[in-house]
XYZ file of C-alpha atoms in Angstrom:
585
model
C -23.558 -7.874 -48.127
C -23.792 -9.630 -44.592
C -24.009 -7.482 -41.637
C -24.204 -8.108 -38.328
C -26.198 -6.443 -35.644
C -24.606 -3.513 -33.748
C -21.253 -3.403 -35.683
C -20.043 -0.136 -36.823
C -20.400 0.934 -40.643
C -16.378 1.376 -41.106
C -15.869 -2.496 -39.568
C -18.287 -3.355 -42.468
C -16.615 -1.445 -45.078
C -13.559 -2.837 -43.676
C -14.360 -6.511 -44.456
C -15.354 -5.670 -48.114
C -12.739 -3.302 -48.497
C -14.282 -0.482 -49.288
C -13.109 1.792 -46.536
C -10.961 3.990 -48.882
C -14.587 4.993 -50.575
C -15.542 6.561 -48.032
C -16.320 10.533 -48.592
C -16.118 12.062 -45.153
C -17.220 15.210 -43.660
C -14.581 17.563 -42.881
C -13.894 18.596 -39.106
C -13.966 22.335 -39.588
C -17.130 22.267 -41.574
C -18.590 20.690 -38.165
C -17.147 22.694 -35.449
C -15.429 25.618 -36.449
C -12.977 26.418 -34.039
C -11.432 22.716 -33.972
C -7.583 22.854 -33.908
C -7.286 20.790 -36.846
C -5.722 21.579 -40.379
C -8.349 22.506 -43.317
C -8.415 19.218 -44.559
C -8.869 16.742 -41.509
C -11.803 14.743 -41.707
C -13.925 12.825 -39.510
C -13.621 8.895 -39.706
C -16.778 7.061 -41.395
C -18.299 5.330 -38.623
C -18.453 8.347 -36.100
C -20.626 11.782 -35.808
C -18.826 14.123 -34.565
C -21.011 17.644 -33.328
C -20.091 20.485 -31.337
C -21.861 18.656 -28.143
C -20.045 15.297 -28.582
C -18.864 12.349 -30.094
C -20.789 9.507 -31.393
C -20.409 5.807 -33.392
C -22.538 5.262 -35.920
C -24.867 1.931 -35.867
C -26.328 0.164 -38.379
C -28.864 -2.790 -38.284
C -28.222 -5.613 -40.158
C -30.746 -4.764 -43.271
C -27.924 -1.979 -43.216
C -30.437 0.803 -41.794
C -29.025 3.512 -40.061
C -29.469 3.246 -36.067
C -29.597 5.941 -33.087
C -25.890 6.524 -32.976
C -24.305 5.808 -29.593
C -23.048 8.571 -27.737
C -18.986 8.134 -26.888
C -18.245 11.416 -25.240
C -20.076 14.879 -24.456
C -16.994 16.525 -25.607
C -16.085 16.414 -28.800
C -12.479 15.073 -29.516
C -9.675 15.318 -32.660
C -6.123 14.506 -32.600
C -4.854 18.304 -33.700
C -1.254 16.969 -34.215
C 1.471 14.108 -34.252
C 4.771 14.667 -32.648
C 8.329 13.125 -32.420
C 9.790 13.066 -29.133
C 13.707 13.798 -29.618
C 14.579 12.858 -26.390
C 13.337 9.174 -26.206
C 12.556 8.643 -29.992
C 9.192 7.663 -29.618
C 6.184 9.794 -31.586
C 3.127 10.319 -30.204
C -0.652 12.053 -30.291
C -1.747 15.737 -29.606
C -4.852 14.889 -28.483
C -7.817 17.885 -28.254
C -11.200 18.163 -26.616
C -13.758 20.909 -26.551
C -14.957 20.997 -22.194
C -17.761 23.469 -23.635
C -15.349 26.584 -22.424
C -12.500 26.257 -24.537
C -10.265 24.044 -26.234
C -7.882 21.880 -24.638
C -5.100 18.947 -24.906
C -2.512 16.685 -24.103
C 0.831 15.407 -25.554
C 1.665 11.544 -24.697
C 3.259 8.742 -26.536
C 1.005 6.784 -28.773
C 1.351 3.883 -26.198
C -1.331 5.984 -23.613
C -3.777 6.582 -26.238
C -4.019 2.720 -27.697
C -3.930 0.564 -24.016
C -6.856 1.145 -21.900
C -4.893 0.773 -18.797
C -3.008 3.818 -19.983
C -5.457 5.686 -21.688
C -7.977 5.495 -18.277
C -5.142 7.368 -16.352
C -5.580 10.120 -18.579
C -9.269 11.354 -16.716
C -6.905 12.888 -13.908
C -6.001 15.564 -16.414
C -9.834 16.346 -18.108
C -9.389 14.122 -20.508
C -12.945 13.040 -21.448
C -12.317 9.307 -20.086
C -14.393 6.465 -18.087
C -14.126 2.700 -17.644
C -16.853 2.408 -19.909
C -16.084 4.495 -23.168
C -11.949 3.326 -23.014
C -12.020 0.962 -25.842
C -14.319 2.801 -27.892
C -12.078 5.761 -27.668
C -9.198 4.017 -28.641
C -10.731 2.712 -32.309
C -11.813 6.414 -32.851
C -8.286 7.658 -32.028
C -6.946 4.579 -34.612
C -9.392 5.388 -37.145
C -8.877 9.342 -37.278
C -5.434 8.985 -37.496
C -6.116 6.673 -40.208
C -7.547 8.760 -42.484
C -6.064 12.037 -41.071
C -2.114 10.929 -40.632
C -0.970 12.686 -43.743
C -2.765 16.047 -43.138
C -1.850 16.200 -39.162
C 0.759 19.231 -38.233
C 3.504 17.307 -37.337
C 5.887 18.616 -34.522
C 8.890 18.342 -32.713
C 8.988 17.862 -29.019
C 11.904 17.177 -26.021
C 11.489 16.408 -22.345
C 15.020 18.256 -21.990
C 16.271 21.394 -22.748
C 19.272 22.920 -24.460
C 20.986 22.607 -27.980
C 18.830 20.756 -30.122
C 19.887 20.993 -34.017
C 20.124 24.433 -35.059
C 18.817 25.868 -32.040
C 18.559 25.694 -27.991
C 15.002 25.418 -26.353
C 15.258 27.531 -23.252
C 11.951 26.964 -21.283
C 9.145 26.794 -23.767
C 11.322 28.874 -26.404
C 13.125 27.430 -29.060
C 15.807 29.849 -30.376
C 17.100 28.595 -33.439
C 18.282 29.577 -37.094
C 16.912 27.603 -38.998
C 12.600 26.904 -39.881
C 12.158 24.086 -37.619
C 10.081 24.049 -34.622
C 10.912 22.349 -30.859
C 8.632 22.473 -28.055
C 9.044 21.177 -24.426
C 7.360 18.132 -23.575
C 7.073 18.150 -19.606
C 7.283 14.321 -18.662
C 5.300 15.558 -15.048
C 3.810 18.188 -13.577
C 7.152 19.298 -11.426
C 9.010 19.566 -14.602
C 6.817 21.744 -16.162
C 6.722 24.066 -12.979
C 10.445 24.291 -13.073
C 10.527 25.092 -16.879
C 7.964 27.531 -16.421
C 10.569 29.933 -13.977
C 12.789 29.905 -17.182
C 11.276 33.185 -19.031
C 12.627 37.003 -18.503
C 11.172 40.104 -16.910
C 12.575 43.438 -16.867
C 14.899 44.548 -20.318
C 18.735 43.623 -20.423
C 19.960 47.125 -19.456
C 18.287 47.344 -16.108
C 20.132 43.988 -15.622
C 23.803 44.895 -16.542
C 23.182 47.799 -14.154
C 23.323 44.766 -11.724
C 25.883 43.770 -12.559
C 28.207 47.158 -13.194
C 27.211 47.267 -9.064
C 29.211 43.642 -8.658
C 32.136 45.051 -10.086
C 35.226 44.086 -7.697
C 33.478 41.202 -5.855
C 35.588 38.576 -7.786
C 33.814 35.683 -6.168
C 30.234 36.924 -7.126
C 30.949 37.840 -10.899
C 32.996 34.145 -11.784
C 28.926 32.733 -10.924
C 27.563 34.695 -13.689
C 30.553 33.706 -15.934
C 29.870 30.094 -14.312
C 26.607 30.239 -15.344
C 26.609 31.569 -18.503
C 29.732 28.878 -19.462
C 26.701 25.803 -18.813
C 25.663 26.076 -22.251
C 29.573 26.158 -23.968
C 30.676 23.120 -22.099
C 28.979 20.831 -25.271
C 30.663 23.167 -27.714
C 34.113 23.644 -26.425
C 34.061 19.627 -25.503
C 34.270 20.460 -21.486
C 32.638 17.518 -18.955
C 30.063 18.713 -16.675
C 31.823 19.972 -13.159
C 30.322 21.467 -9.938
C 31.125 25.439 -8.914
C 30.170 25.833 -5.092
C 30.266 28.934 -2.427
C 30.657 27.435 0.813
C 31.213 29.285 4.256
C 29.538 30.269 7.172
C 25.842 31.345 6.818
C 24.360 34.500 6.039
C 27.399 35.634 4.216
C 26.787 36.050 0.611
C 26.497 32.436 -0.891
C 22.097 32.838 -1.453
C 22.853 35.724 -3.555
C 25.166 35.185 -5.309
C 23.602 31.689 -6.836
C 20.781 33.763 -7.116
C 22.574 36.398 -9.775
C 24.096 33.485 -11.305
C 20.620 32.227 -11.910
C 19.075 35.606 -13.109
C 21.317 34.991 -16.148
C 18.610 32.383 -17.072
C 15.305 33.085 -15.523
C 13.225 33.486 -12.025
C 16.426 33.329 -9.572
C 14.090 32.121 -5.925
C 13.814 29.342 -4.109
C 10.299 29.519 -4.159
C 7.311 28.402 -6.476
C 8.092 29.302 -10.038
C 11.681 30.145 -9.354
C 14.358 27.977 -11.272
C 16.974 27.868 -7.585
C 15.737 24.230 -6.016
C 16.759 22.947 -2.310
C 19.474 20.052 -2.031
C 16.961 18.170 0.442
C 14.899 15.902 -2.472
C 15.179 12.455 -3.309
C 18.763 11.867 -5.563
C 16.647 10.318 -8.379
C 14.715 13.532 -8.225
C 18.145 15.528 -8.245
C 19.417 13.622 -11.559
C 16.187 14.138 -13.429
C 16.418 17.394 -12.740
C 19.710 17.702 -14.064
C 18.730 15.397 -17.146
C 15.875 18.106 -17.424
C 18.077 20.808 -17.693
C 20.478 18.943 -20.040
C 22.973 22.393 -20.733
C 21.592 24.852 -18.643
C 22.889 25.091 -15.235
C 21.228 23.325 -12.045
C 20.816 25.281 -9.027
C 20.773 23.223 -5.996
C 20.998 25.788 -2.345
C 22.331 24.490 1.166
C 24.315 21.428 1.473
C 23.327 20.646 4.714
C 20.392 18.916 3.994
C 22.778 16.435 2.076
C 23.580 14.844 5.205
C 20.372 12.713 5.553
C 21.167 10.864 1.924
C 22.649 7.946 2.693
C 24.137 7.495 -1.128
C 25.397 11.330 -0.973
C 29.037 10.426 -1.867
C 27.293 8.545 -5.486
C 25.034 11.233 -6.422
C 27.446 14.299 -6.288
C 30.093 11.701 -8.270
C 27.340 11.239 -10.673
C 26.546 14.791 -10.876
C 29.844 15.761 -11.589
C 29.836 12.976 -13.730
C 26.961 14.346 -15.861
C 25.402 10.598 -16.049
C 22.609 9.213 -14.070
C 22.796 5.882 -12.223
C 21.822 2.795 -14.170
C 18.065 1.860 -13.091
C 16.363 -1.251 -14.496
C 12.948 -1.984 -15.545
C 10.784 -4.512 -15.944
C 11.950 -5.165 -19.775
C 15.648 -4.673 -18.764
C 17.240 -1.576 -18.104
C 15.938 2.271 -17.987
C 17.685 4.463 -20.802
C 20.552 6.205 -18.813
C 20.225 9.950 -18.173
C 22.889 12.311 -19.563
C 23.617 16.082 -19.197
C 26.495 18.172 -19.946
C 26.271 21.811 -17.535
C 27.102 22.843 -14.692
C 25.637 22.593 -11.281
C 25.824 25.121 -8.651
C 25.789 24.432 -4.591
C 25.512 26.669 -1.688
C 26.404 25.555 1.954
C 28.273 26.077 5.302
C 29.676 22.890 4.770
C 32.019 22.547 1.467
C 30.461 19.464 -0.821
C 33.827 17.909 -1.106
C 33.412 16.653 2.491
C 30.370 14.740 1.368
C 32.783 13.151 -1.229
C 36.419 12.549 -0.463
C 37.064 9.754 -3.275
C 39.851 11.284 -5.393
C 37.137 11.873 -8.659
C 34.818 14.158 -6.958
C 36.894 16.749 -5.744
C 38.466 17.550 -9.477
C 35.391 18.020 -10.249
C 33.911 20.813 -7.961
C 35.043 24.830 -8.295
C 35.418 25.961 -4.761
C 34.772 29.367 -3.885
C 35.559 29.484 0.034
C 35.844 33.174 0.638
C 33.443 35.581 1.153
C 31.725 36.435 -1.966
C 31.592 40.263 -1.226
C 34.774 39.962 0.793
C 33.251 41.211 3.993
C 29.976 41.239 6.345
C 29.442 44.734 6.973
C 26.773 47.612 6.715
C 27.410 48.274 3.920
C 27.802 45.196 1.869
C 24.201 44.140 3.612
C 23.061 47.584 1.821
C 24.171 46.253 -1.066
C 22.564 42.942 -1.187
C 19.562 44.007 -0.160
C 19.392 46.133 -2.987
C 20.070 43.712 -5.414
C 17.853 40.966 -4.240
C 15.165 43.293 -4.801
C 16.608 44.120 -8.264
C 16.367 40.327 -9.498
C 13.056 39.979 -8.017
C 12.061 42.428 -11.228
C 14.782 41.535 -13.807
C 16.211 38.129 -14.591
C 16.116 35.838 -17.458
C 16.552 38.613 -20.819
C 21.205 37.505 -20.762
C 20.209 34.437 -21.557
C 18.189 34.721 -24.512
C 20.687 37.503 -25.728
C 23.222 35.099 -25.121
C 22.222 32.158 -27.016
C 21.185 34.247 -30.003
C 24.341 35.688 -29.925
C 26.425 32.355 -29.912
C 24.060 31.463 -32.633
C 24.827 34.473 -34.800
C 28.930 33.921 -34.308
C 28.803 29.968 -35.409
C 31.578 31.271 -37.712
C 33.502 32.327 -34.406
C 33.630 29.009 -32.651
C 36.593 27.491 -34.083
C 38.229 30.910 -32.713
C 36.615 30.179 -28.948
C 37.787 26.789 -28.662
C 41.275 28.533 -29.462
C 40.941 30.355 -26.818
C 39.706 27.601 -24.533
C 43.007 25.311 -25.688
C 44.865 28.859 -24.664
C 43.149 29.040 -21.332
C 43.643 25.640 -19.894
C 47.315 25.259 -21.018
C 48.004 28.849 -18.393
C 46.048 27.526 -15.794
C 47.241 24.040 -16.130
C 50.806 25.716 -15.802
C 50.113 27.469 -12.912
C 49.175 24.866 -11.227
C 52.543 23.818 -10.817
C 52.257 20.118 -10.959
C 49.346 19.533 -8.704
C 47.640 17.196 -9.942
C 44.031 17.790 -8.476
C 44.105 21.522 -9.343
C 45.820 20.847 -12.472
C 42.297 18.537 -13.220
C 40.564 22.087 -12.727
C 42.001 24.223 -15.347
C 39.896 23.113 -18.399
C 36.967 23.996 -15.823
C 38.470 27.263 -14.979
C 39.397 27.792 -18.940
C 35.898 27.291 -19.887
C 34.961 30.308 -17.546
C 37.493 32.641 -19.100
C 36.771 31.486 -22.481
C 33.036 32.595 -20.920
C 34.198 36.308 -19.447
C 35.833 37.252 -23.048
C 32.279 36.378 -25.227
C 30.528 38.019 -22.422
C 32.491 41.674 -22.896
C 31.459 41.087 -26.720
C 27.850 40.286 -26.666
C 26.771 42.538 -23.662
C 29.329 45.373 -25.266
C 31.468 45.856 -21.768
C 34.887 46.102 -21.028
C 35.393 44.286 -17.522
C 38.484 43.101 -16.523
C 37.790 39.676 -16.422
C 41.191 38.499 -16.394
C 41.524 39.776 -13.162
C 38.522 38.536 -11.592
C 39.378 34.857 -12.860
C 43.405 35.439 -11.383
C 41.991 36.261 -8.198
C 39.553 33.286 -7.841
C 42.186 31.020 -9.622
C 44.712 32.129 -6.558
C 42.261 31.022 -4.077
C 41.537 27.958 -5.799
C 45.434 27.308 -5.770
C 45.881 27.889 -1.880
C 43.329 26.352 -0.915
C 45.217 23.130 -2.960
C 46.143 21.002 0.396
C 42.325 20.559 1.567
C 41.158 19.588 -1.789
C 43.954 17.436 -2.955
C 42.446 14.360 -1.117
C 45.090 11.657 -2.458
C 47.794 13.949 -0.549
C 45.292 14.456 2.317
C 44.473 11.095 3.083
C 48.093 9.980 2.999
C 49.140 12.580 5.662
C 46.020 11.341 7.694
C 47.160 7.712 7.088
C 50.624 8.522 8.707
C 49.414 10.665 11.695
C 46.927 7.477 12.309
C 50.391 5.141 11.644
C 52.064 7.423 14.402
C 49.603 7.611 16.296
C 49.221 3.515 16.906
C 53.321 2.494 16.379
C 52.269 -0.053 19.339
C 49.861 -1.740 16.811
C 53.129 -2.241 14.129
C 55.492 -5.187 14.049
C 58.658 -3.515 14.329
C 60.878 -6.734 13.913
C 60.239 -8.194 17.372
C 56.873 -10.131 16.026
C 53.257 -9.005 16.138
C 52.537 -7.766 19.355
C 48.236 -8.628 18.583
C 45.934 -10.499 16.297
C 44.593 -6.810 15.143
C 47.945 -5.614 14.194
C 48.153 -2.963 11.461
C 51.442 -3.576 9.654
C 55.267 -3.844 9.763
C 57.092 -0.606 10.775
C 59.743 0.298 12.604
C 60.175 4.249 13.251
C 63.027 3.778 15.038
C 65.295 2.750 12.277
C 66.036 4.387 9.176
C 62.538 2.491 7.483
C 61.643 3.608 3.765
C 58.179 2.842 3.808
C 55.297 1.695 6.286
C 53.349 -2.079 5.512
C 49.925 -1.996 6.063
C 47.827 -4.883 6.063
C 45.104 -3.871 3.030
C 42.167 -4.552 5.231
C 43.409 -2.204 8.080
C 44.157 0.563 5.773
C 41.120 0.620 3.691
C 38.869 0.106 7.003
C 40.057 3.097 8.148
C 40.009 5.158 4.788
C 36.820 4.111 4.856
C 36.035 5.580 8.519
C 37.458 8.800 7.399
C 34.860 9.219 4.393
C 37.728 8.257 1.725
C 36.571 5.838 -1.389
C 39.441 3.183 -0.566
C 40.502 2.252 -4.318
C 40.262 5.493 -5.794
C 42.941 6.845 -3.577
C 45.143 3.934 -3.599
C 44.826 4.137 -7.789
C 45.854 8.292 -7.054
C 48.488 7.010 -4.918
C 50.011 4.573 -7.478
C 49.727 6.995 -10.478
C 52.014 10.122 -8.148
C 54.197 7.274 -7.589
C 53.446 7.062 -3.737
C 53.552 2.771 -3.489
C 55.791 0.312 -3.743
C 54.021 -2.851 -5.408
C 55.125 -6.155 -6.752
C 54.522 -6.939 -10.649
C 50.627 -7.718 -11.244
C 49.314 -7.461 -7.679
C 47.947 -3.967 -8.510
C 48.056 -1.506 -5.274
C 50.209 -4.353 -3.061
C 53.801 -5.339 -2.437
C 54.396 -9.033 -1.390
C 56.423 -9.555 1.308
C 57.488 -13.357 2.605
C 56.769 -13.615 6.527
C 57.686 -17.179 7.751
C 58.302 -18.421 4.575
C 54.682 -16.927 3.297
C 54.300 -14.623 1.067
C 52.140 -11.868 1.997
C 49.841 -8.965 0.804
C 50.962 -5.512 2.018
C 50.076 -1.997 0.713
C 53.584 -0.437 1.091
C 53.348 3.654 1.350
C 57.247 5.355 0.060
C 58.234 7.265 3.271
C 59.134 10.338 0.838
C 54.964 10.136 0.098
C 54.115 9.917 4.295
C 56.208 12.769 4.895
C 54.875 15.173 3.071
């Protein structure tokens, strides 16, 4: 048998194929406290001792060499993994830093590309320009001879329903035998995860929430929040619930018992309540994160400095990320389905007045505990300190308890269909508040599980008829098709100079034809005009002309979309013709 100088003993077996001959020592026989299974093995070609790892050498009369140290720690892969959220599988990589046992989870990419597996130092990993490749054929050769004996596991970089089960923070509450643990893609992930576990016993927390009994507008958040994790089941799109008004009010807490349902409720290190004033891409991985659990964004006001605000709140709503590419093509698009909450003096439909958005949002504008007095501050202050001692044990209940009643969810989404079709009738034909009744049925449908798996008896159907009211009168703010259209006629008013009333165009920067001194059935506006000055006033120019065509508020010629041709001198002509009936609203 040729040999050559210097080349491992498993590369020569290799050649003659007689690797699968090899009898190799066992890990646990070596170092006992390895995190391996009873029957992983080390790879012929390497020592592996309790002080390090080494490649064996041999010369090329085939005598056994000084073997070459690799790394003063000794290292194992102690498991494989799938990752459910991307589909790729990956190492559990362990090394012994002469204290204890430690490891890391990445994709199989990091551990077999020295460029990738180099970055890994910053976390421990024993790593250095000079051991990388060596590293990487002991990583290939013991999972080899080790890939059917590995623990194999389950991982996600998102939480929520997953199979039989829903991993909430680093728990995976399930039914079934399978196992799912978080995979933190970065280190900020894993802090937020980490403020999603429970102090305190459920009791001690329903006492909180007995004490928020008649503050309507406080109680719909925890219904709000515990609803996040039914909007997959009962088929509802994510949607945005909000408590806007002036400051010091009410709004902090109350997102903060909404978030107690699930885990730390603070704005500050290891609480699960984040600021709106971070990047948007950090915003929608966040909410990707999250997947069915509710995000918890506080205090619009920092929205203003994002020039793309208007896009990310759409998307949010939207539950889809923006499409990002890469240098192979395109990133895979992010997806959630929950809810997100939003504190702020100013309401978040002002950041967003395109016709979507604002069916999309929950408003709550009144004062959560209905007044600013002694004694509501007494109140609040008692509570906050509450929740800084019990939060996250409803939603553990919770899921187990939607888990245990499988058998019950064709009856909820009864219920749900029940739900929407009253609030859809109550909202007597409006259109945008009629687009908020599935959101508003997926909160009832919410109240009446809560009463049966926390064993109350609250009058939920008054809390939602009182919120549902407000919703309802506050109708002619956030219907922005009929807004914009009463703006675009006290702006036509305003300017009847600037219309060609049947005398000729009085200037090259005319806006339309109009006369308002006959008995005129409709205004024309030159399309560039009118959508400059939507556009001034923070409107999304198509999407309100598309609202304004579907209520039946334009007059438009056959396949010219939102316009009406009109002939002027023998020319036919572009207009966007708004129905006076639809102006004088």
């Amino acid at each position: 048998m040729a040999n050559v100088t210097g080349k491992a003993h498993v590369d020569i077996l290799r050649e003659y194929g007689l690797d699968n001959e090899l009898q190799n020592d066992r890990v646990l026989d070596v170092i006992k406290s390895a995190p391996v299974p009873l029957g992983a093995v080390i790879p012929d070609g390497w020592v592996l001792k309790a002080h390090g790892l080494y490649q064996s050498k041999f010369s090329k009369d085939g005598e056994e060499l000084e073997a070459k140290l690799i790394s003063y720690e000794p290292i194992v892969i102690s498991g494989l993994f799938e990752n459910l959220t991307d589909e790729s599988e990956g190492f559990i990589v362990s090394w012994f830093d002469g204290r204890e046992w430690k490891e890391i989870v990445r994709s199989r990419d990091h551990f077999m590309d020295s460029n990738k597996i180099i970055d890994l130092a910053l976390y421990g990993f024993p790593v250095d320009s000079n051991n990388t490749k060596k590293l990487i054929q002991y990583l290939k050769d013991f999972h080899a001879v080790n890939r059917l004996k590995l623990h194999f596991k389950s991982y996600s970089e998102q939480l929520g329903w997953f199979g039989n089960g829903f991993l909430l923070g680093n728990q995976y509450i399930s039914t079934g035998e399978k196992e799912i643990h978080f995979y933190p893609a970065d280190v900020g992930e894993k802090q937020l995860v980490e403020g999603f576990n429970a102090q305190g016993d459920i009791n001690r927390w329903l006492d909180i929430i007995d004490r928020l009994q008649g503050y309507p507008n406080v109680i719909i958040g925890i219904y709000a929040s515990l609803a996040s994790v039914l909007s997959s089941i009962l088929k509802v799109d994510s949607f945005i619930f909000e408590w806007s008004g002036e400051t010091s009010k009410g709004k902090s807490i109350s997102m903060k018992v909404a978030a107690s349902v699930w885990g730390n409720p603070s704005t500050d290190q290891g609480g699960i309540i984040k600021k709106w004033n971070v990047t948007p891409v950090n915003i929608e991985r966040t909410a990707s994160l999250l997947k069915h659990l509710p995000l918890f964004l506080d205090d619009t006001k920092d929205l203003s400095g994002i020039k793309t605000v208007s896009n990310l709140i759409y998307n949010l709503a939207s539950g889809q990320g923006r499409g990002r590419g890469s240098v192979n093509g395109s990133q895979k698009t992010r997806y959630w389905n929950n809810i997100t909450f939003s504190t702020g003096e100013q309401k978040i439909t002002t950041f967003a007045k395109d016709g979507g958005t604002v069916g999309r949002v929950i408003p709550i504008v009144n004062l959560p505990f209905g007044k600013a007095d002694a004694e509501t501050s007494q109140l609040v202050e008692g509570i906050e300190i509450d929740l800084q001692e019990c939060y996250g044990v409803a939603g553990e209940k919770w899921i187990r308890f939607i888990l245990d009643n499988r058998e019950n969810w064709d009856m909820w989404k009864g219920h749900y269909r029940t739900f929407r079709q009253t609030f859809s009738e109550q909202a007597n034909g409006n259109s945008v508040v009629g687009r908020l009744a599935k959101y508003m049925a997926l909160l009832a449908t919410a109240a009446m599980i809560f009463n049966d798996c926390f064993e109350k008896n609250y009058d939920y159907q008054s809390i939602l008829k009182t919120v549902w009211e407000q919703i309802i009168e506050e109708n002619g703010e956030v219907d922005r098709p009929l807004q914009a259209v009463r703006c675009v006629f006290e702006w036509a008013v305003s300017n009847q100079v600037r219309f060609d009333d049947g005398n000729g165009f009085k200037s090259n920067d005319d806006y339309g034809i109009w006369n308002p001194q006959s008995e005129w059935q409709e205004i024309f506006f030159y399309p560039n005009q009118l959508s400059r000055f939507l556009e001034k006033q923070g409107y999304e120019s198509t999407s309100i002309m598309k609202s304004w065509v579907d209520r039946g508020w334009l007059n438009v010629s056959k396949n010219r979309g939102y316009r009406k041709q009109k002939k002027i001198k023998n020319t036919q002509i572009d207009f966007i013709s708004i129905k006076r009936g639809a102006l004088e609203q």
